[in-house]
mmCIF file of C-alpha atoms in Angstrom:
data_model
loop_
_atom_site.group_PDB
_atom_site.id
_atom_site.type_symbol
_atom_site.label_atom_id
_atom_site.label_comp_id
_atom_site.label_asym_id
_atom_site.label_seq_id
_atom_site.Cartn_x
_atom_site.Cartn_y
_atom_site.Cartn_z
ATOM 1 C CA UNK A 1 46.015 20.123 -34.942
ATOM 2 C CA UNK A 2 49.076 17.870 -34.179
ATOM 3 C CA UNK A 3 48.452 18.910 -30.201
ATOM 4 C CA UNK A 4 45.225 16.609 -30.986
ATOM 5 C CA UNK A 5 46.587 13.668 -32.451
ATOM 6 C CA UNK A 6 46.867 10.423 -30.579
ATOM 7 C CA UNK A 7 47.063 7.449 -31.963
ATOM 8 C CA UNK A 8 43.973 4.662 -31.022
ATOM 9 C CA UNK A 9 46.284 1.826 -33.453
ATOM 10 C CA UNK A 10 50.080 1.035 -32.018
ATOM 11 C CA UNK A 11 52.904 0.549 -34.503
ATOM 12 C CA UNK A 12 52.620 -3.140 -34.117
ATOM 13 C CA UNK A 13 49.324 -3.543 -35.274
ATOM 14 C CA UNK A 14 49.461 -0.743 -38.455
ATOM 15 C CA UNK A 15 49.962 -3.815 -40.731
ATOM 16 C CA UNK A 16 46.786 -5.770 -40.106
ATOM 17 C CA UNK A 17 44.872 -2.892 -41.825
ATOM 18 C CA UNK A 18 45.887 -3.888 -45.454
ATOM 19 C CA UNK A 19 45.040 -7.092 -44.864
ATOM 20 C CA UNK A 20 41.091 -6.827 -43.427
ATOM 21 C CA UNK A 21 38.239 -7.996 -45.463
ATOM 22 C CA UNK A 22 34.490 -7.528 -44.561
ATOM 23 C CA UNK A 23 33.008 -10.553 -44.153
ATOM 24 C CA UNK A 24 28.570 -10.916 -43.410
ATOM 25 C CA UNK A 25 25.016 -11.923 -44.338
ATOM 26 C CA UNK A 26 21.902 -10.425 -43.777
ATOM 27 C CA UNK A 27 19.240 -13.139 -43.856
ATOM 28 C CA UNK A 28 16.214 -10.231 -43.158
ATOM 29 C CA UNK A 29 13.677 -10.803 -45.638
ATOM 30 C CA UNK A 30 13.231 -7.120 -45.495
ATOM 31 C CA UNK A 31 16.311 -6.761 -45.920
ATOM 32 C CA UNK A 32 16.895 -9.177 -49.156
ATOM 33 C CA UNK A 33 13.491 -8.484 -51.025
ATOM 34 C CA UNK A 34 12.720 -4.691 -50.383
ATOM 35 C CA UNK A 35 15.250 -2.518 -48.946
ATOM 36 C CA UNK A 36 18.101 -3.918 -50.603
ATOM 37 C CA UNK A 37 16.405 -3.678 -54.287
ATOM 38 C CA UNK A 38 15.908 -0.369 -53.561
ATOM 39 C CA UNK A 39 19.184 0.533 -52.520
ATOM 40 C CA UNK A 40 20.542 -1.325 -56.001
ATOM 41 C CA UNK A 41 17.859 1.026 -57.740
ATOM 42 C CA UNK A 42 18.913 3.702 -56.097
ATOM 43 C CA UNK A 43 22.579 3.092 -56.801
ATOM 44 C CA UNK A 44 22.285 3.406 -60.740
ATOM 45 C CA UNK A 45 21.806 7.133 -60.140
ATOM 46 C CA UNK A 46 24.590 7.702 -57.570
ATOM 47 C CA UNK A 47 28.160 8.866 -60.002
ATOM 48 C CA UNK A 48 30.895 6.431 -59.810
ATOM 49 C CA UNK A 49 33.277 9.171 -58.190
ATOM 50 C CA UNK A 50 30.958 9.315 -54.756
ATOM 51 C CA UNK A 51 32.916 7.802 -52.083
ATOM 52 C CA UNK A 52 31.540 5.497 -49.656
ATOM 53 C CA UNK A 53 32.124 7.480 -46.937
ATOM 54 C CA UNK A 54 30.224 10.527 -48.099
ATOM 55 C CA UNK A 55 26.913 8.652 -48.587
ATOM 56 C CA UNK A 56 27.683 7.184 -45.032
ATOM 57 C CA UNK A 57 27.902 11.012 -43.945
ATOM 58 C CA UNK A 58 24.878 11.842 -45.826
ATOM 59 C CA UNK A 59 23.237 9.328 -43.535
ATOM 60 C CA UNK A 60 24.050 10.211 -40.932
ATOM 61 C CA UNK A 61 22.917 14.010 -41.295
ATOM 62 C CA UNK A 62 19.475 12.649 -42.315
ATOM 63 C CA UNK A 63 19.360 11.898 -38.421
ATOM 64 C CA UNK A 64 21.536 15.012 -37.290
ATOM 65 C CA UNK A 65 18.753 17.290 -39.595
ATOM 66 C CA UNK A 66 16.052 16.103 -36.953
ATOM 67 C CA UNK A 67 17.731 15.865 -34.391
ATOM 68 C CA UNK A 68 18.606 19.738 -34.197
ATOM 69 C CA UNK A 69 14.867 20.459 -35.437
ATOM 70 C CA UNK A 70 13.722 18.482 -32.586
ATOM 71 C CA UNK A 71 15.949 20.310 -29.713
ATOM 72 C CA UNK A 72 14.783 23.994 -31.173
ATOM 73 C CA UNK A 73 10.864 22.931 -31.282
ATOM 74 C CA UNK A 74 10.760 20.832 -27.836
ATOM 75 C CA UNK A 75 14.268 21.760 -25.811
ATOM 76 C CA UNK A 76 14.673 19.625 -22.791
ATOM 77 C CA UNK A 77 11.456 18.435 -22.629
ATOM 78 C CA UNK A 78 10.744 14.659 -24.109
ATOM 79 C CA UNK A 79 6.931 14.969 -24.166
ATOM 80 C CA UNK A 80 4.028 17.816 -24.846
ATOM 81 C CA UNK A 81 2.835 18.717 -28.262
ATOM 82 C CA UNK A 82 4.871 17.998 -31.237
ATOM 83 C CA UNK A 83 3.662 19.483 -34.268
ATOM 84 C CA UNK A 84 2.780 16.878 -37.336
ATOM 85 C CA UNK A 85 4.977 17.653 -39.952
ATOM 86 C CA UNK A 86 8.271 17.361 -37.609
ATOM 87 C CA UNK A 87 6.892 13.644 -37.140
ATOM 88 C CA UNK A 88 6.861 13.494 -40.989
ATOM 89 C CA UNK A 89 10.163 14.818 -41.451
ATOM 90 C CA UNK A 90 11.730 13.081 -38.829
ATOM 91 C CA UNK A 91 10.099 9.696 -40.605
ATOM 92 C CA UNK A 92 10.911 10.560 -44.171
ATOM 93 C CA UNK A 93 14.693 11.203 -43.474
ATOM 94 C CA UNK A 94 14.874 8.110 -41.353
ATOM 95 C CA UNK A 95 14.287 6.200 -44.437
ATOM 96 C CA UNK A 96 16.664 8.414 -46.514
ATOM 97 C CA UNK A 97 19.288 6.949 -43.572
ATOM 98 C CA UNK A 98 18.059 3.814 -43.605
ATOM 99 C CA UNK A 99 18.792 4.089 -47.851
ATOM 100 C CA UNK A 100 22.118 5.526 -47.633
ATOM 101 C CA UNK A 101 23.429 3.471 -44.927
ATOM 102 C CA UNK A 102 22.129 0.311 -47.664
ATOM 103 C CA UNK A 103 23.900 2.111 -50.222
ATOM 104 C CA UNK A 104 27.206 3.161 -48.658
ATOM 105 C CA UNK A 105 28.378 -0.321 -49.001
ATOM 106 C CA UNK A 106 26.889 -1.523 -52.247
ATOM 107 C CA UNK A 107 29.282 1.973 -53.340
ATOM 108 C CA UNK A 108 32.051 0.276 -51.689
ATOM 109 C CA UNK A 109 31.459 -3.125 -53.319
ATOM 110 C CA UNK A 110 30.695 -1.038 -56.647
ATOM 111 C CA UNK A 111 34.075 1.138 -56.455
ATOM 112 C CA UNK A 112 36.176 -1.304 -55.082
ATOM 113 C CA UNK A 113 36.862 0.991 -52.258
ATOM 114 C CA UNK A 114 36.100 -0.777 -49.160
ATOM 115 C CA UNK A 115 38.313 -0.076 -46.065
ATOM 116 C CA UNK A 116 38.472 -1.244 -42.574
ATOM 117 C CA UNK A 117 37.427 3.039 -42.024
ATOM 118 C CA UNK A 118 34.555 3.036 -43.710
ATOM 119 C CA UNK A 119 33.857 0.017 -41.705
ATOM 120 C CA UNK A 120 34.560 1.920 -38.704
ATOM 121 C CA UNK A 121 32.900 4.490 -39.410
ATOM 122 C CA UNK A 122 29.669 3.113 -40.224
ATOM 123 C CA UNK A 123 29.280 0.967 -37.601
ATOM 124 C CA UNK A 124 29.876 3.945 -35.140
ATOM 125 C CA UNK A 125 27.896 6.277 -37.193
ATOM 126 C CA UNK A 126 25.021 3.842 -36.815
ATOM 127 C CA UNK A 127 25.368 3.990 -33.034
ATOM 128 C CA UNK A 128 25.553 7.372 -33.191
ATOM 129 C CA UNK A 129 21.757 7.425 -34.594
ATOM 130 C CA UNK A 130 20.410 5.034 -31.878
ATOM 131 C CA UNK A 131 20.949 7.640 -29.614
ATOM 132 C CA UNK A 132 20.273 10.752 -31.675
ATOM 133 C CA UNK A 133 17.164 9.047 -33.323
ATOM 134 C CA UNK A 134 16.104 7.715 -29.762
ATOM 135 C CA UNK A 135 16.026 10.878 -28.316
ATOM 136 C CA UNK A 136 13.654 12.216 -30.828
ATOM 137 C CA UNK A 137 11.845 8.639 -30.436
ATOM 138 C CA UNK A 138 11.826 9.172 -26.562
ATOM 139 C CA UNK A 139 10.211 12.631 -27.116
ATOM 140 C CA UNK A 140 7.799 11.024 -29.354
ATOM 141 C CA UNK A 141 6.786 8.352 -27.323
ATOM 142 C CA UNK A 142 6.037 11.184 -24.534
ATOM 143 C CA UNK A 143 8.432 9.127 -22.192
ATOM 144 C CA UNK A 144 9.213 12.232 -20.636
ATOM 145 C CA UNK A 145 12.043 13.725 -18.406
ATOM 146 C CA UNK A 146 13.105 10.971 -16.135
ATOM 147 C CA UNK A 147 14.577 7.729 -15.906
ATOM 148 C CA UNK A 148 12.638 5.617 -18.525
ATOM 149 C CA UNK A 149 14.387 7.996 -21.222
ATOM 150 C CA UNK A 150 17.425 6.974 -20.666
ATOM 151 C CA UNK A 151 16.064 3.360 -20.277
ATOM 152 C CA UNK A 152 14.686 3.642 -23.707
ATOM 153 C CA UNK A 153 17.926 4.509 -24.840
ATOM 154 C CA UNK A 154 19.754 1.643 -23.156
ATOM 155 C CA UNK A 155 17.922 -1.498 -24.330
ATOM 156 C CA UNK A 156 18.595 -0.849 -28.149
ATOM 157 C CA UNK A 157 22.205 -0.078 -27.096
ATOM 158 C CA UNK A 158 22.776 -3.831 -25.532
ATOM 159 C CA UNK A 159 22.232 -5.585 -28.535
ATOM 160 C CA UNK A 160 24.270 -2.967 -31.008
ATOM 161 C CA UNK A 161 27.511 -3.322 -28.283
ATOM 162 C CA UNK A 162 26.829 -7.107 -27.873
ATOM 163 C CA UNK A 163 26.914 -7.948 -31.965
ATOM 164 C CA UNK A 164 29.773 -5.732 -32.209
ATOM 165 C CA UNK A 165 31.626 -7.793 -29.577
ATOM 166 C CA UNK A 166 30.343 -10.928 -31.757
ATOM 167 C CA UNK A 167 32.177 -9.321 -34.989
ATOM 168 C CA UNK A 168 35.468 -8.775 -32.833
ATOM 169 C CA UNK A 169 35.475 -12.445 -31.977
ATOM 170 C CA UNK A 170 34.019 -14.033 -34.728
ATOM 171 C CA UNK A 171 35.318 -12.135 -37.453
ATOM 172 C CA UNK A 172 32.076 -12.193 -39.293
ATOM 173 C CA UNK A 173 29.029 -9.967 -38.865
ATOM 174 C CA UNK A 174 26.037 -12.462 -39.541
ATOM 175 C CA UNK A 175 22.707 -11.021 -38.983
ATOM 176 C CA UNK A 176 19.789 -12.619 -38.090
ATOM 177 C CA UNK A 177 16.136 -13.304 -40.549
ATOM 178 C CA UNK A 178 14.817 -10.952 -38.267
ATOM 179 C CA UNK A 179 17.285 -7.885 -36.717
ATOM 180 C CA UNK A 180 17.882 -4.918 -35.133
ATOM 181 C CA UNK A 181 19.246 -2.968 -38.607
ATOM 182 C CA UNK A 182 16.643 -4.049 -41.168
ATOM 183 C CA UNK A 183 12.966 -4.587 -39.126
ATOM 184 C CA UNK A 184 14.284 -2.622 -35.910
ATOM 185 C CA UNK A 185 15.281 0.595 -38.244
ATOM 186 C CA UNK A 186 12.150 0.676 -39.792
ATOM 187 C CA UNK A 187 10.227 0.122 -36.906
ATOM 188 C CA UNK A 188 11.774 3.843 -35.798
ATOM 189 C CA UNK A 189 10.201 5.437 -38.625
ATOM 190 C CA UNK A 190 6.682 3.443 -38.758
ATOM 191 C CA UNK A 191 6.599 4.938 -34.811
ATOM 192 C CA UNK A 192 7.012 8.629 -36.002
ATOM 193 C CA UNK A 193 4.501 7.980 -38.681
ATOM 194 C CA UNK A 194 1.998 6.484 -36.039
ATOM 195 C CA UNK A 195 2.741 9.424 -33.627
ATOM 196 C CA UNK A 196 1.915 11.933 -36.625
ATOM 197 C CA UNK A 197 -1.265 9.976 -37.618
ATOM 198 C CA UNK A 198 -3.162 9.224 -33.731
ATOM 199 C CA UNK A 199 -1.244 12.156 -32.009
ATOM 200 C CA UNK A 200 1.244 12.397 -29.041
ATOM 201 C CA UNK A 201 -1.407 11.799 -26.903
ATOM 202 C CA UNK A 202 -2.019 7.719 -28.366
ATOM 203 C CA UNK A 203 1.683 6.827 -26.741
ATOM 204 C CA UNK A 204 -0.386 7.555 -22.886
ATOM 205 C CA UNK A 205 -3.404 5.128 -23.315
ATOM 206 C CA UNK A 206 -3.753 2.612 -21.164
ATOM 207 C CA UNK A 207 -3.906 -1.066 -22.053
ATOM 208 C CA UNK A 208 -6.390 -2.817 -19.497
ATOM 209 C CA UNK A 209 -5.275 -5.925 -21.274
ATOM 210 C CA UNK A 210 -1.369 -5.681 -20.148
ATOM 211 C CA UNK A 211 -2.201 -4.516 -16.638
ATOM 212 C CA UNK A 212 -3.556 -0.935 -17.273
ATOM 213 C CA UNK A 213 0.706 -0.090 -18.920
ATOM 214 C CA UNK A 214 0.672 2.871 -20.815
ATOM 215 C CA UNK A 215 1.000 2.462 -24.594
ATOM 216 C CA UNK A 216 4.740 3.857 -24.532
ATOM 217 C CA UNK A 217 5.761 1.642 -21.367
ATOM 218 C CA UNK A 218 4.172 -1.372 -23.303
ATOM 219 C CA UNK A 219 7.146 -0.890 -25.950
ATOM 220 C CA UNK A 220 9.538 -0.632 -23.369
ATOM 221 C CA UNK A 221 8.715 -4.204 -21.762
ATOM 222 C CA UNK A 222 8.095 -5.559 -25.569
ATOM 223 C CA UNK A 223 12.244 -3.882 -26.434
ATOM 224 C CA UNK A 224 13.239 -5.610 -22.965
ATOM 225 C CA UNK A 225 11.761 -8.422 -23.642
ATOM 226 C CA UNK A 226 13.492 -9.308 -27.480
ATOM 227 C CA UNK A 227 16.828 -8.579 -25.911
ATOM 228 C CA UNK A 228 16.090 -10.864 -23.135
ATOM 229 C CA UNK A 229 15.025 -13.490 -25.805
ATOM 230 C CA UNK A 230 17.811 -12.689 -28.618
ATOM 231 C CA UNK A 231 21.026 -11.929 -26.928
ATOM 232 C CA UNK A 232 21.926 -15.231 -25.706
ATOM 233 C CA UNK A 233 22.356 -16.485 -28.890
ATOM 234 C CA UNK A 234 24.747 -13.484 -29.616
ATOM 235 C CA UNK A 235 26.612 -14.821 -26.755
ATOM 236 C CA UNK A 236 26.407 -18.513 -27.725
ATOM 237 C CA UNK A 237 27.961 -17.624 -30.933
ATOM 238 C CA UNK A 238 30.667 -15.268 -29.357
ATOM 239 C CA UNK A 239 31.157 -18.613 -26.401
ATOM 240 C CA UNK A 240 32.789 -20.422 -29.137
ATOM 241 C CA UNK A 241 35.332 -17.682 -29.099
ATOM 242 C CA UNK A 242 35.911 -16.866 -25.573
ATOM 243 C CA UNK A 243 35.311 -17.330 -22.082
ATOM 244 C CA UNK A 244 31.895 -16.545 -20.868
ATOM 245 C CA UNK A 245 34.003 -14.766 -18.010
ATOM 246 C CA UNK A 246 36.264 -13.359 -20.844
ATOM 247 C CA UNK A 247 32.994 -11.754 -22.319
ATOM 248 C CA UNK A 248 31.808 -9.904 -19.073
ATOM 249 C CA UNK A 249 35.198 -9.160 -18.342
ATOM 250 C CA UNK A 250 35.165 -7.048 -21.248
ATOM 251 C CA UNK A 251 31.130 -5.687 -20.769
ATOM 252 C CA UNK A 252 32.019 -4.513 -17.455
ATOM 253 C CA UNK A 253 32.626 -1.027 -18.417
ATOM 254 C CA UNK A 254 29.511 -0.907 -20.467
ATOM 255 C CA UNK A 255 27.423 -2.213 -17.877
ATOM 256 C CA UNK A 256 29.434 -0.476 -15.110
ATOM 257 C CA UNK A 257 28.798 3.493 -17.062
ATOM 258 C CA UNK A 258 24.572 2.267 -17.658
ATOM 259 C CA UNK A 259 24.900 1.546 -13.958
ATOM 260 C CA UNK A 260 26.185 4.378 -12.505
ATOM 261 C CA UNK A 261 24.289 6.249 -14.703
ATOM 262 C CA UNK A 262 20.729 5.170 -13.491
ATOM 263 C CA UNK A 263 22.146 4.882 -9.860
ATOM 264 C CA UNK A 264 22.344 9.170 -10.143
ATOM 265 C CA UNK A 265 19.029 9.244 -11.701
ATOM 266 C CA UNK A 266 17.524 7.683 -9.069
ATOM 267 C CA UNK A 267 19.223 8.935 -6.109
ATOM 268 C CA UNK A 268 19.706 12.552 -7.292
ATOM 269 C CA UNK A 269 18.958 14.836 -4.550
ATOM 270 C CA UNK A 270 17.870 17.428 -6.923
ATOM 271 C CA UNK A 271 16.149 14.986 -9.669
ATOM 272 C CA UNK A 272 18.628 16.733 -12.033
ATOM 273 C CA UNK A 273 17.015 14.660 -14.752
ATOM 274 C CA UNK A 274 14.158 16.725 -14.934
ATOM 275 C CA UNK A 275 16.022 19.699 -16.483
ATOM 276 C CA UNK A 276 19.121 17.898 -17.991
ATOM 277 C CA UNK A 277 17.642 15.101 -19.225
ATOM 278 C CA UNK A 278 19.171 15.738 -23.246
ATOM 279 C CA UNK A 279 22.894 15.946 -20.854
ATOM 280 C CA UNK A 280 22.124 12.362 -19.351
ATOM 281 C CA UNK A 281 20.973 11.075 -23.005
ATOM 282 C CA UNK A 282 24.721 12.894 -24.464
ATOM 283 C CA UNK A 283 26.778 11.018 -22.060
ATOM 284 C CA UNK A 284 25.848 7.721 -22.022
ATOM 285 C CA UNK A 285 25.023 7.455 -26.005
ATOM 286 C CA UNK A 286 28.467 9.239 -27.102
ATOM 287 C CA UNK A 287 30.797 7.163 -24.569
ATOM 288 C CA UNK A 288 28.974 4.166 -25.902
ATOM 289 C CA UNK A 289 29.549 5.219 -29.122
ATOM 290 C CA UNK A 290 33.052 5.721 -28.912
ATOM 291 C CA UNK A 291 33.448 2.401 -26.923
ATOM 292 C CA UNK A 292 31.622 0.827 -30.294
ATOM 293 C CA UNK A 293 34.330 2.234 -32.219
ATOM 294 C CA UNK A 294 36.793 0.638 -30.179
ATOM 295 C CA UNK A 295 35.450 -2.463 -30.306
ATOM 296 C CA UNK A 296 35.774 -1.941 -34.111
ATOM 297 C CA UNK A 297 38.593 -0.661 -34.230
ATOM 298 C CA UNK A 298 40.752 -3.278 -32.344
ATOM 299 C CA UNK A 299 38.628 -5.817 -34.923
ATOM 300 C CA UNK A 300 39.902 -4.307 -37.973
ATOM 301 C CA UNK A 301 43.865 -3.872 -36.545
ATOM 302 C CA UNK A 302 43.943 -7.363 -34.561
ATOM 303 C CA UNK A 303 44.449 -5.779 -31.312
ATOM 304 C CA UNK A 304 43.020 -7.209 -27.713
ATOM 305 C CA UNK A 305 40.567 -5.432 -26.583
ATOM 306 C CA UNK A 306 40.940 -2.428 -23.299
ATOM 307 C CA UNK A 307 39.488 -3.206 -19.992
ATOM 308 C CA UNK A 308 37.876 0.092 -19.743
ATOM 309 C CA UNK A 309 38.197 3.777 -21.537
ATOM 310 C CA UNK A 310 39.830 6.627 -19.923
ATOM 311 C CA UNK A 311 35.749 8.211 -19.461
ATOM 312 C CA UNK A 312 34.990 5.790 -16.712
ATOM 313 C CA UNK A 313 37.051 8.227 -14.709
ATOM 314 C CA UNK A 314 33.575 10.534 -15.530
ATOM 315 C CA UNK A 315 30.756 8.046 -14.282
ATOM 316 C CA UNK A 316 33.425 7.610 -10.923
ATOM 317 C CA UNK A 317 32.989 11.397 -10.402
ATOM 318 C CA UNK A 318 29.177 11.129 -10.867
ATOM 319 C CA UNK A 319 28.955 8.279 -8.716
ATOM 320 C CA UNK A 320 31.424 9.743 -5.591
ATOM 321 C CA UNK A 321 29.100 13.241 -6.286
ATOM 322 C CA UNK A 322 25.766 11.215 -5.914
ATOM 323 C CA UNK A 323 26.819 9.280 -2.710
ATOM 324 C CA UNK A 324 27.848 12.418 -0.939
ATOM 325 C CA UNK A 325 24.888 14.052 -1.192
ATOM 326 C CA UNK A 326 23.756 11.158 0.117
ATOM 327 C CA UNK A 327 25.526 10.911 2.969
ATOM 328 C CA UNK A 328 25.471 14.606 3.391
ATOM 329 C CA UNK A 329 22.471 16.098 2.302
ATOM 330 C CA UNK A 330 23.652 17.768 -0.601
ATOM 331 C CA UNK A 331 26.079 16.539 -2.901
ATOM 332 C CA UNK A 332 29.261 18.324 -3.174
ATOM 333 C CA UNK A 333 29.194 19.502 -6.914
ATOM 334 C CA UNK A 334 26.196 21.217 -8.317
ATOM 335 C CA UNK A 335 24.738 17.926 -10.028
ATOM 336 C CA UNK A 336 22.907 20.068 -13.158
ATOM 337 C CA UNK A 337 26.357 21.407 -14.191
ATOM 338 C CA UNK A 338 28.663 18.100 -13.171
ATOM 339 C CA UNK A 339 26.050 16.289 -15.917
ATOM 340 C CA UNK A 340 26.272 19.281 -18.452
ATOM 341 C CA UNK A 341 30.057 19.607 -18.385
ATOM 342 C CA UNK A 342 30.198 14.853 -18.664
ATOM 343 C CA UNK A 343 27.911 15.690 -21.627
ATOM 344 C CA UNK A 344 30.037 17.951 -23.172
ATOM 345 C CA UNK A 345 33.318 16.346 -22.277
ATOM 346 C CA UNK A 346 31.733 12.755 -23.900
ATOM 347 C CA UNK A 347 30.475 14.770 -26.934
ATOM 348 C CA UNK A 348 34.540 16.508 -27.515
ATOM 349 C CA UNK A 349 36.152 12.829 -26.599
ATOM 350 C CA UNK A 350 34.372 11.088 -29.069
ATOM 351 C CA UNK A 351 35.334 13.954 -31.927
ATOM 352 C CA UNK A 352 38.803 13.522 -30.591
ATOM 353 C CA UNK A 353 38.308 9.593 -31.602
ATOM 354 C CA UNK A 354 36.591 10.004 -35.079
ATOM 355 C CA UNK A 355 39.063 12.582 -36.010
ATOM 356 C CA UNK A 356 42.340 10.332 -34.564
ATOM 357 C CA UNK A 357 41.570 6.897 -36.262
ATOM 358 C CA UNK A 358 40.342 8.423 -39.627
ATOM 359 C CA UNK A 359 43.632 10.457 -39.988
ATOM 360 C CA UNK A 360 45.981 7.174 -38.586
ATOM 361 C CA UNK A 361 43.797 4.379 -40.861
ATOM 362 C CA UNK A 362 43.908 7.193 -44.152
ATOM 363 C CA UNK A 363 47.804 7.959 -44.008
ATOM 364 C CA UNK A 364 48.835 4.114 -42.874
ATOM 365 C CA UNK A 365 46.340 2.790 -45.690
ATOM 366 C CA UNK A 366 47.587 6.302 -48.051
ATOM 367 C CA UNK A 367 43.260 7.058 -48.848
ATOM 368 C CA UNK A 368 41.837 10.127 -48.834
ATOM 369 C CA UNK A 369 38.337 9.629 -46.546
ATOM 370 C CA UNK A 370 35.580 11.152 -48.704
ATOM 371 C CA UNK A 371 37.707 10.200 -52.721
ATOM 372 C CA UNK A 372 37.624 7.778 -54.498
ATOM 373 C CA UNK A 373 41.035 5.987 -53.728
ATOM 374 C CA UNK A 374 41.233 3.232 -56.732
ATOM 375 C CA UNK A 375 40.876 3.016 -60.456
ATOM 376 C CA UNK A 376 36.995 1.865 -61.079
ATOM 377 C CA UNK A 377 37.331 -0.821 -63.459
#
């Protein structure tokens, strides 16, 4: 395994790790008054020797579970017939995440075993699930195999990269009365439990009201929409920081990889989509996944953030193969397996990350990832 190792933290910024603290709110009301009472419910019957991490894990295979289910019963198709108690499932476990990633922390708080990893790796677990979960949503929603999937996917990813940009700068994570990981979690689960009770079919009515939009583009304007109307208050908090140009300079890689992305889409000469839609979904959720965790990461070591990851040299293939078959017809690469191979390679690079900063952050900080690490007193 040493062949793998690289290390994401330089020597000069090892230190800062014994000295991070957690620091946010949650003003949800949903939050405060119901899902947090459960979770403290919930917690008398979890054993004192459970380690954070684990119920984090447990999490995040409540989403995995699906996820898998989801691929064997549909494939590569995001719409048709979904049978009724996958919708169920899919639902139930989502609150089962929603619980554990409530509890994880309360653990932490409980044990005294917080860490800047566990940290790390919930935040970029919880990324992980927009796009897993959104995939499953996207098939729900009978969005089907072209560019509006990936859409889907995107709009819920602004916000999540945005607020962890607001954490880097502002040290604090400070959530709003109304936010993405109380109300907009839920929300995922009260849409698989509408799609089990009026059927796939209730996501393609038309709404004469709202310009004859189908039901399922209708929630696509309305997620536009709320991040049009809540980020720049993300990035009036972060101004106070930084640079407004200091901020973009750092989103250009995010918004250059969405970019490119939906340029190939759209211009594929073979509307690749169509069969490799899950591959499109894979790269662009996992590479902004892994830029999530280095957003984090950099938070909890001090460190100034990259201009870009080493994967935009991925999305500058996909562009260069999309313009030539432009320009020529055809485009040099076969576009179904150049998207299949991305996929993969975004899928192994962000294993490569998880595996690097949990076995740098457990020997510098000498914690064993899924132990209890302190005396419980």
């Amino acid at each position: 395994m040493k062949y793998l190792n690289y290390d994401f933290i330089s020597s000069d910024h090892l230190r800062y790790l014994h000295t991070y603290r957690y620091k946010g709110t949650d003003l949800s009301l949903l939050y405060n008054y119901i899902l947090s009472p459960i979770a403290e419910y919930c917690l008398k019957f979890v054993p004192l020797n459970v380690a954070p991490n684990v119920l984090t894990l447990l999490g995040l295979i409540c989403v995995i579970i699906p996820h898998i289910v989801f691929y064997f019963v549909m494939g590569d198709t995001f719409n048709g017939f979904i049978p009724n108690w996958l919708l169920w499932f899919t639902a139930t476990l989502h609150m089962l995440y929603m619980n554990f990633d409530n509890l994880d922390g309360k653990q932490a708080r409980r044990t005294r075993n917080s860490s800047p990893l566990g940290m790390i790796l919930d935040h970029n677990f919880d990324s992980m699930i927009i796009l897993l979960q959104g995939t499953n949503l996207t098939t729900a929603m009978q969005v089907g195999n072209n560019i509006f999937s990936v859409v889907l996917y995107i709009i819920p990813s602004i916000p999540f990269y945005l607020i962890a940009h607001e954490e880097y700068y502002t040290h604090e994570m400070n959530l709003p009365i109304i936010n993405a990981a109380a109300e907009g979690t839920i929300s995922v689960a009260i849409f698989f439990a509408i799609t089990a009770y009026f059927g796939c079919d209730w996501w393609l009515l038309k709404l004469p009201t709202f310009y004859d939009l189908q039901v399922n583009h209708f929630v696509l304007v309305a997620f536009a929409s709320s991040v049009l109307i809540t980020m720049p208050s993300v990035i009036f908090k972060i101004r106070k920081f930084t640079t407004t140009s200091s901020l973009f300079k750092q989103l250009r890689y995010f918004l250059f990889c969405n970019a490119i992305i939906l340029y190939n889409i759209y211009f594929s000469k073979t509307n690749v989509i169509e069969q490799h839609v899950r591959a499109y979904m894979y790269t662009i959720g996992f590479t902004m996944s892994k830029s999530v965790g280095i957003v984090a990461l950099n938070h909890v070591c001090n460190a100034p953030l990259p201009a870009y990851l080493n994967s935009i040299y991925f999305f500058i293939l996909l562009l260069i193969n999309t313009i030539s078959g432009q320009l020529l017809g055809q485009p040099i690469l076969n576009e179904g397996l150049l998207i299949q191979v991305i996929a993969l390679s975004s899928i192994l690079i962000h294993i490569h990350f998880l595996y690097n900063i949990a076995r740098q952050i457990s020997n510098e900080l000498n914690i064993k990832i899924f132990e209890i690490n302190k005396p419980i007193k």
